[in-house]
Coordinates of C-alpha atoms in Angstrom, one line a residue:
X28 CA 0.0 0.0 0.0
X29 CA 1.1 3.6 -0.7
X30 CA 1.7 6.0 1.9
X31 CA -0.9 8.4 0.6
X32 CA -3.6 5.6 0.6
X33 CA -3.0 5.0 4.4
X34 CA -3.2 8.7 4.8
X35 CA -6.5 9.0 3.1
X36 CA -7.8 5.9 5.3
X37 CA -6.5 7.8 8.3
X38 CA -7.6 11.2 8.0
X39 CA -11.2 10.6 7.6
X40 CA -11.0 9.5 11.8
X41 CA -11.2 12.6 13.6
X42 CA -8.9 12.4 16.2
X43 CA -8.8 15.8 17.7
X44 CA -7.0 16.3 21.0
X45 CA -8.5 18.7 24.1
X46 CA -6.3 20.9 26.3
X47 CA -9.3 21.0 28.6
X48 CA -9.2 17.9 29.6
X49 CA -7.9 16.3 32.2
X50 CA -7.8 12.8 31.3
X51 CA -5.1 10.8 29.6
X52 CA -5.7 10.9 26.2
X53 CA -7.4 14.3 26.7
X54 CA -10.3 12.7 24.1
X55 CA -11.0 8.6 23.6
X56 CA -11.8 10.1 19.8
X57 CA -7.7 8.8 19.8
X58 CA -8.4 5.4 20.5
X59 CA -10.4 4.9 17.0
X60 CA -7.5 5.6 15.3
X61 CA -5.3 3.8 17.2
X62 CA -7.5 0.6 17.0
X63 CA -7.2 0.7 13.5
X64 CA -3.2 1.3 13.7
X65 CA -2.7 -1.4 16.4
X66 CA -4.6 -4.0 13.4
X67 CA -2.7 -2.7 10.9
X68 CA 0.7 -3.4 13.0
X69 CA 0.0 -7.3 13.7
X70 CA -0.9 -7.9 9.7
X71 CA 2.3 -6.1 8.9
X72 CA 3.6 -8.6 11.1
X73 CA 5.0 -6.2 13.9
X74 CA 5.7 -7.6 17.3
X75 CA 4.9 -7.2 20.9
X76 CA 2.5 -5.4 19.7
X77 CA 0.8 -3.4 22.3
X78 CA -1.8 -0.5 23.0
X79 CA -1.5 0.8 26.7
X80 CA -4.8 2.6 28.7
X81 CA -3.1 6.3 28.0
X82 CA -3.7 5.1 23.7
X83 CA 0.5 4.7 23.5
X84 CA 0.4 2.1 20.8
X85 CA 3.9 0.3 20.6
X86 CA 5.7 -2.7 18.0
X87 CA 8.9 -3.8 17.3
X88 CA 10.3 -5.3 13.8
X89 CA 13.3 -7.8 15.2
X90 CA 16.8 -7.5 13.8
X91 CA 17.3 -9.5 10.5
X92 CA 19.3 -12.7 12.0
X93 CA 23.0 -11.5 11.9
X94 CA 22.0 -7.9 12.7
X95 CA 21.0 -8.0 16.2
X96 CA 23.9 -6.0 17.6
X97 CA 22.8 -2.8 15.4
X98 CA 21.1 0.1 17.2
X99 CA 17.8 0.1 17.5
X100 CA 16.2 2.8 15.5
X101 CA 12.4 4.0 16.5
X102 CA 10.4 6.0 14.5
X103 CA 7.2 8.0 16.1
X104 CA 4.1 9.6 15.2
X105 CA 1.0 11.5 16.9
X106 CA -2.4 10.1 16.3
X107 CA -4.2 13.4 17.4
X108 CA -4.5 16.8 15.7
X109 CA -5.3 19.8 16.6
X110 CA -9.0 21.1 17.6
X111 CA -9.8 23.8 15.0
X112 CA -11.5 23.3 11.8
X113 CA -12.3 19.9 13.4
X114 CA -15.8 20.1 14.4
X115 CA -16.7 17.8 11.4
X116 CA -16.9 15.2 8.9
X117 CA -13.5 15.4 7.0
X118 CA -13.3 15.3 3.1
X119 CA -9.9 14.8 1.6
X120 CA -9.7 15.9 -2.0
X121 CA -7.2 14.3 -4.3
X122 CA -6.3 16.1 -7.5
X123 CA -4.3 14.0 -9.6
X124 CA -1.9 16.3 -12.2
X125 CA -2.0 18.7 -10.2
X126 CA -1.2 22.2 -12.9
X127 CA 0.8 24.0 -10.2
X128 CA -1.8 27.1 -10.0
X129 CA -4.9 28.5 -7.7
X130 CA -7.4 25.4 -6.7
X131 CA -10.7 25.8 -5.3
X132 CA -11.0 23.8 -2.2
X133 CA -14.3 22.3 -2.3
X134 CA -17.7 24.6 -2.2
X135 CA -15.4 26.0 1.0
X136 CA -15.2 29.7 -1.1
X137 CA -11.2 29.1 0.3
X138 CA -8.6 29.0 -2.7
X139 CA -5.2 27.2 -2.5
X140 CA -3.1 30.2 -3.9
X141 CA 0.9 30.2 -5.0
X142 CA 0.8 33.4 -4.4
X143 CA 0.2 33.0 -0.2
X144 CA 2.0 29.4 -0.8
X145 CA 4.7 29.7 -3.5
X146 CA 5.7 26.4 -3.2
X147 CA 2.5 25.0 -5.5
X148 CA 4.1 26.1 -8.4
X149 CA 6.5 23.1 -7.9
X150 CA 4.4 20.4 -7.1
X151 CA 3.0 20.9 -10.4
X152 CA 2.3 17.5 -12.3
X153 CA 2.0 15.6 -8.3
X154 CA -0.9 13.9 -6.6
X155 CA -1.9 16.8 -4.3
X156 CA -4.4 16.0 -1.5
X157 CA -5.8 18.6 0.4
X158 CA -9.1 19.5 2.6
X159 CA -12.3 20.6 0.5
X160 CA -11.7 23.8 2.9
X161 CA -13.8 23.2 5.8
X162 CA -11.8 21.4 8.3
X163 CA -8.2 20.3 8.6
X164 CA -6.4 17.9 6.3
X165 CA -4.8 15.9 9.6
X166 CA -1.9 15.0 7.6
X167 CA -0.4 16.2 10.9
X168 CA 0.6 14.0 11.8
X169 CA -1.0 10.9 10.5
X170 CA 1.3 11.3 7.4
X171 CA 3.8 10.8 9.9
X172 CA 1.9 7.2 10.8
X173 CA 1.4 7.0 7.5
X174 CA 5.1 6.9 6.2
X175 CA 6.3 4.8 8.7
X176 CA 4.2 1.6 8.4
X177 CA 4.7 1.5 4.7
X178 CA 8.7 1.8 5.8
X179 CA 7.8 -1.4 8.0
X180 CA 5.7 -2.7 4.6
X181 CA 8.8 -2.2 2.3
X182 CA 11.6 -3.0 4.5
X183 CA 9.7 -6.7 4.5
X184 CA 8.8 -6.9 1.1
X185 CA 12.0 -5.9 -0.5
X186 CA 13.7 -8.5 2.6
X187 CA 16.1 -5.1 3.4
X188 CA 18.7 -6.1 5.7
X189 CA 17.7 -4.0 9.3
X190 CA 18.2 -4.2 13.3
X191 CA 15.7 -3.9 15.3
X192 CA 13.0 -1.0 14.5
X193 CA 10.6 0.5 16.9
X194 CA 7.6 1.6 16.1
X195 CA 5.3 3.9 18.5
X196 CA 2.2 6.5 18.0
X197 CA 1.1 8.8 20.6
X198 CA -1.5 10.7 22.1
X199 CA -1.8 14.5 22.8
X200 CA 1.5 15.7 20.6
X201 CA -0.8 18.8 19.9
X202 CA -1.5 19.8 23.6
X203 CA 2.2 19.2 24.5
X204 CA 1.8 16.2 26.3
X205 CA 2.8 13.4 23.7
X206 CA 5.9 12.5 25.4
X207 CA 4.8 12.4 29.0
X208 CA 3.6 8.9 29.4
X209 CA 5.9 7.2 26.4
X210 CA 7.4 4.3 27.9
X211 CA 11.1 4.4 26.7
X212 CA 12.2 0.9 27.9
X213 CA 9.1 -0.6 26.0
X214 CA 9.1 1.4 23.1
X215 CA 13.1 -0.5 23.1
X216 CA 15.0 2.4 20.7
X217 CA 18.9 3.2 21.0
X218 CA 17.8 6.1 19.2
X219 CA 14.7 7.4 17.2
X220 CA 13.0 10.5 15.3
X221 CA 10.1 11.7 15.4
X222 CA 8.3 12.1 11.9
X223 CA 6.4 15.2 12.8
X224 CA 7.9 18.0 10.4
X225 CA 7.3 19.8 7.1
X226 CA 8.5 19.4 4.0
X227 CA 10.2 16.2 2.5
X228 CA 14.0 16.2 3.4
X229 CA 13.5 18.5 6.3
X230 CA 15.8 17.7 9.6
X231 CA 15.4 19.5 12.7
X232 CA 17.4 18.6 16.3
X233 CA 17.5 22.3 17.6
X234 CA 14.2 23.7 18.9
X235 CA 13.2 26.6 21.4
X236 CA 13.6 27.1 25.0
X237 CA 10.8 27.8 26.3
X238 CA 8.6 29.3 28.7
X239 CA 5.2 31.0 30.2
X240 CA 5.6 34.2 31.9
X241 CA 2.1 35.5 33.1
X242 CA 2.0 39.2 35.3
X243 CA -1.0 40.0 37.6
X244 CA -1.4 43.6 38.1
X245 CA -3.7 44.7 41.2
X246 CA -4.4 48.2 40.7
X247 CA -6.3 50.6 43.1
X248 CA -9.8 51.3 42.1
X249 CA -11.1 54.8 43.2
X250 CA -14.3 56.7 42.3
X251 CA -13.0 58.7 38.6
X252 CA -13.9 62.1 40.3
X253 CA -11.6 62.1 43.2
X254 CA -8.8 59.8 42.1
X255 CA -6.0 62.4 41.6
X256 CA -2.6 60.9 42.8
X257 CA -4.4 57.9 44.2
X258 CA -5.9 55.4 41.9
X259 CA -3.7 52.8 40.3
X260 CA -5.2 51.5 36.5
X261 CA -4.3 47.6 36.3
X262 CA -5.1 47.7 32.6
X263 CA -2.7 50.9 31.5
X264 CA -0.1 49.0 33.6
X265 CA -0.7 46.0 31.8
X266 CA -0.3 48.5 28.6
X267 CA 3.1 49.9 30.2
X268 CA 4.2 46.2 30.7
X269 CA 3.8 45.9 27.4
X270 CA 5.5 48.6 26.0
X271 CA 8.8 48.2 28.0
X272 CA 9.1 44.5 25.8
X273 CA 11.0 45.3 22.6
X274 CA 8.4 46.0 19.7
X275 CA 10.0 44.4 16.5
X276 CA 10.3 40.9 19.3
X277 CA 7.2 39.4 18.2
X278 CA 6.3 36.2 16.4
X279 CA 5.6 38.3 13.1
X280 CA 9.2 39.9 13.6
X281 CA 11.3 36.8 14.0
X282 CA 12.6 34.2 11.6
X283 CA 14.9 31.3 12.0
X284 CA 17.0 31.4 15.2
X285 CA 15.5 34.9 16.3
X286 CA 13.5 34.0 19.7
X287 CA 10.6 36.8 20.7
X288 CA 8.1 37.1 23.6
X289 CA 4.3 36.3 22.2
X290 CA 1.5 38.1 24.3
X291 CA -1.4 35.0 24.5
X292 CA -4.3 36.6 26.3
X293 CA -4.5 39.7 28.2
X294 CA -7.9 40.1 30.2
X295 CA -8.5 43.1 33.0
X296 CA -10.3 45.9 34.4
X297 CA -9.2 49.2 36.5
X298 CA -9.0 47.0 39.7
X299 CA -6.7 43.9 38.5
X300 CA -5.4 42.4 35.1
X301 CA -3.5 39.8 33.3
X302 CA -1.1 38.9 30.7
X303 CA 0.3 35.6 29.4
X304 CA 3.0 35.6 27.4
X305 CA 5.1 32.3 26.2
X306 CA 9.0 33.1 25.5
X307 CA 11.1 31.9 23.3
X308 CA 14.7 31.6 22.0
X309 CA 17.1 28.9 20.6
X310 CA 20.0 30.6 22.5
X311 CA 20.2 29.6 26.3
X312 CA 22.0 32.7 27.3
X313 CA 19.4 34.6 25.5
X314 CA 16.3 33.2 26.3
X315 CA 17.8 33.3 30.4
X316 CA 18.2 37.2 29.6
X317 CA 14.5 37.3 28.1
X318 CA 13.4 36.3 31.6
X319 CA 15.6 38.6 33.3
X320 CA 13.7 41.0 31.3
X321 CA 10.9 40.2 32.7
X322 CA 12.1 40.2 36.4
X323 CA 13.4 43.8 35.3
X324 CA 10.3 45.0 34.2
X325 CA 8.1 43.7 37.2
X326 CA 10.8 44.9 39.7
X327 CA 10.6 48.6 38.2
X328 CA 7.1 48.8 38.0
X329 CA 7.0 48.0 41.3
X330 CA 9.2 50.4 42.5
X331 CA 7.0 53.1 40.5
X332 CA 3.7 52.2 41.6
X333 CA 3.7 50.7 45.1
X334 CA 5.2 46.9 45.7
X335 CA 3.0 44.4 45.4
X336 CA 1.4 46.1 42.0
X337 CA 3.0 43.6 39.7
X338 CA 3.3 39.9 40.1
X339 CA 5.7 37.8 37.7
X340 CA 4.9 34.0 37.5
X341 CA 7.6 32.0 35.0
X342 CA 7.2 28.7 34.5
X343 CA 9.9 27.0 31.9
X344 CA 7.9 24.8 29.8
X345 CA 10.9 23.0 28.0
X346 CA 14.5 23.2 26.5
X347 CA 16.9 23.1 23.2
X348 CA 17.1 19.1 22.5
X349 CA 20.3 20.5 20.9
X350 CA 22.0 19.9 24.1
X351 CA 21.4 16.3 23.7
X352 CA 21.7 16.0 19.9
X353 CA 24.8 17.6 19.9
X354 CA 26.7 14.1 21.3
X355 CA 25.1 11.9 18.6
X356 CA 25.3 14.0 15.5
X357 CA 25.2 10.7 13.7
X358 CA 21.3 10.7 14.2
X359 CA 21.7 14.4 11.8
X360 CA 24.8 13.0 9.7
X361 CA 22.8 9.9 8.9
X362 CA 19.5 11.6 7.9
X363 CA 21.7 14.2 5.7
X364 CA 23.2 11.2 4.0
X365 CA 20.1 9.0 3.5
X366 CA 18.1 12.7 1.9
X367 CA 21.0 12.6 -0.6
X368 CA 20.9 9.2 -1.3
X369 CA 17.9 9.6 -2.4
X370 CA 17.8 12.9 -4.0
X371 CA 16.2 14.8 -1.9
X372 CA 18.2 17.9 -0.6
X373 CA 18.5 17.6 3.1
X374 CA 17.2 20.8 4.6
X375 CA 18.6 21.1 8.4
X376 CA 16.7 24.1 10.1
X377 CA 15.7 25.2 13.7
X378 CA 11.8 24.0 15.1
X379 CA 10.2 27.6 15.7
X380 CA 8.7 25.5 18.3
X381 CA 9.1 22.5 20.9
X382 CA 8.2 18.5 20.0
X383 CA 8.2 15.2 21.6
X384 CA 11.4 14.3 20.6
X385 CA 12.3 17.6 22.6
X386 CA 10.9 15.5 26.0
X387 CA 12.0 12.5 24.8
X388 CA 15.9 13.6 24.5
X389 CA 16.1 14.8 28.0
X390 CA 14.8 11.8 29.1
X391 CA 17.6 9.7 27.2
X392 CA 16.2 9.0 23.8
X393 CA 18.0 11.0 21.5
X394 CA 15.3 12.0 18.7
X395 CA 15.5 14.1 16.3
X396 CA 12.4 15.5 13.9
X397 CA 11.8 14.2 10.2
X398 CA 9.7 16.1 7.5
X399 CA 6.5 14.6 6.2
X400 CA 5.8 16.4 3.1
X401 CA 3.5 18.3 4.2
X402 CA 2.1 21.8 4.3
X403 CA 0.2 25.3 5.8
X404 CA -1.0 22.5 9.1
X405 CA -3.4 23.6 11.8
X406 CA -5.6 24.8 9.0
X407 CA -8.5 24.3 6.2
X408 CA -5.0 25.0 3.5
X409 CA -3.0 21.9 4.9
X410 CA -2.0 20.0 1.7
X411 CA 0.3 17.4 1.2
X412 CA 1.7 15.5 -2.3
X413 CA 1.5 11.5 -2.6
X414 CA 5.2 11.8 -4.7
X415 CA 6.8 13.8 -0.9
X416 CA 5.1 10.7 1.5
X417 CA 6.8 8.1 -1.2
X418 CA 10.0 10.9 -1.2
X419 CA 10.0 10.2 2.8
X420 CA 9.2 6.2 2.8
X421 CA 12.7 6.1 0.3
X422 CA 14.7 8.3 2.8
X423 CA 13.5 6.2 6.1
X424 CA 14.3 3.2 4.0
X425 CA 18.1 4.4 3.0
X426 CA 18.3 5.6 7.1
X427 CA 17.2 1.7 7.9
X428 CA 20.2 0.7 5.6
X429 CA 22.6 2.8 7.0
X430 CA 22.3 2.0 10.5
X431 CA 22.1 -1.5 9.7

């Protein structure tokens, strides 16, 4: 079976994860999919496999005989997606010869443009799936699943030479909770990557430091009339927090390895007021002076307008899996190769963001990120080519080969 064709069996389950839940997965919608997965696994002829209460879903591939003492490579996907544009039915579209330019998706009124996403002009003459415009594709990451069963498919058809492959898919990757319940000694990997990224070829091991930094302003709330040199606005202090934080530091101002400080939700009222922001830099010597920032700011503030004004709560959510990575650069040096091997140029760039293989790394499984082929996710304009899925299936294969 193609790649694509699992995808387009996949997608259609709506597996949509909820970070107002307390439960573990945050929705049993997961469990459909990973029913399906955990069938799929023992026909491929996958063993141990196993699909814990929390919907981990874990297999193993032994070592050809001979090749036992190679590492163990894993390879990991997310079975849930994100909640938006989820709320129903969805309705992937294939377009076969695809002629590179604008595509109506569906009766949605939304158009797949090159102009917002230059890229289409190249995929010209592919299989492009996308969503009819309504709801999310999903090929986030369940091209991920996708591409590595058909590795497990191929690696036994064509009798390639491997040691022992581990195979797991997880809940709640969208929610930031993937990782949390993964059992490394089960899943059984020297090493693994996580194939969670973009575009075919893509290779990511550094991603952001990262943390939530929320102030609580308690003003002093006095009639209007009589509140000369004695009432203390939350919200314009909330607006002076915000002004002191370096303007062109934003999300929409940063590329690459620039980190910024994104305001989330800001909520408040003369008497008290809130904002949440998350922080974020590749650097940890930046990203530590980011938060000194912070401290900088609420100490000030409350040396202008009375102690106790301004509250500063950081909590560090997680950190650069570069740390790790960087003592097992054959995990990149491999991936650059296998890419090559198989024509595809390798394209190594920072995650503007955090993944599994982030948790996973500090907690001794070195694991890198792997593209998927995929495109615009978290949105009705996620699209994705059947010839990038077949792109990544040939560069997991040449990885199996060289760690074998």
């Amino acid at each position: 079976m193609k790649a694509y064709e699992r995808l387009l069996k996949y997608v259609v389950i709506r597996t949509p994860s909820n970070e107002d839940s307390s439960t573990v997965p945050s929705s049993q919608c997961q469990f459909d999919l990973a029913r399906i997965l955990e069938t799929e696994m023992k026909e491929l002829g996958l063993k141990d496999v196993h699909l814990d209460s929390h919907c981990y879903l874990y297999g193993t591939l032994p070592a050809t005989e001979g090749y036992e003492d190679k590492p163990a490579i894993g390879f990991i996907a997310h079975m849930d997606t994100v909640s938006d544009f989820c709320s129903h039915d969805i309705t992937p579209i294939v377009t076969e010869n695809y002629n590179g330019e604008a595509l109506e998706l569906g009766q949605s009124g939304r158009i797949l443009d090159p102009a917002v996403f230059p890229h289409l002009a190249g995929m010209k003459g592919r299989t492009l799936i996308t969503t009819d415009g309504t709801t999310i594709l999903g090929a986030d990451d369940k091209a991920g699943a996708a591409e590595i069963l058909t590795l497990i498919e191929r690696v036994q058809a064509e009798q390639i030479p491997h040691g022992k492959l581990c195979v797991a898919f997880t809940p709640d990757e969208e929610i930031g909770s993937g990782a949390e319940h993964l059992d490394i000694e089960k899943l059984g990997a020297d090493y693994a990557y996580t194939v969670d990224g973009g575009t075919e070829g893509e290779i990511q091991y550094e991603n952001f430091n990262a943390c939530k930094a929320c102030f609580d302003i308690k003003g002093f709330s006095v009639h209007p009339g009589s509140s000369k040199d004695t009432m203390i606005n939350a919200s314009l202090v909330a607006m002076e927090i915000n002004q002191l934080l370096p303007g062109c530091e934003t999300p929409r101002g940063t590329e690459g390895y620039e980190g910024f400080y994104h305001l989330m939700s800001m909520s408040g009222d003369c008497a008290a007021a809130n904002l949440c922001y998350i922080v974020r830099d590749h650097d940890r010597n930046l990203f530590e002076a980011r938060k000194q920032t912070l401290r900088l700011i609420e100490k000030n503030l409350n040396e202008k307008w009375g102690e106790g004004t301004v509250t500063l709560t950081i909590t560090d959510q997680y950190q650069n899996m570069a740390e790790i990575i960087d003592g097992c650069m054959h995990l990149i040096d491999n991936a650059k190769a296998a890419c090559e091997a198989v024509g595809i140029p390798p394209l190594v760039i920072p995650i503007r963001g955090g993944t599994d293989g982030c948790q996973l790394s500090f907690r001794g499984l070195p694991c890198p990120n792997l593209g998927t082929g995929g495109y615009a996710f978290h949105g009705p304009y996620e699209h994705i080519t059947a010839e990038a899925m077949e792109q990544c299936v040939d560069m997991m294969t040449e990885l199996v080969k060289r760690y074998a």
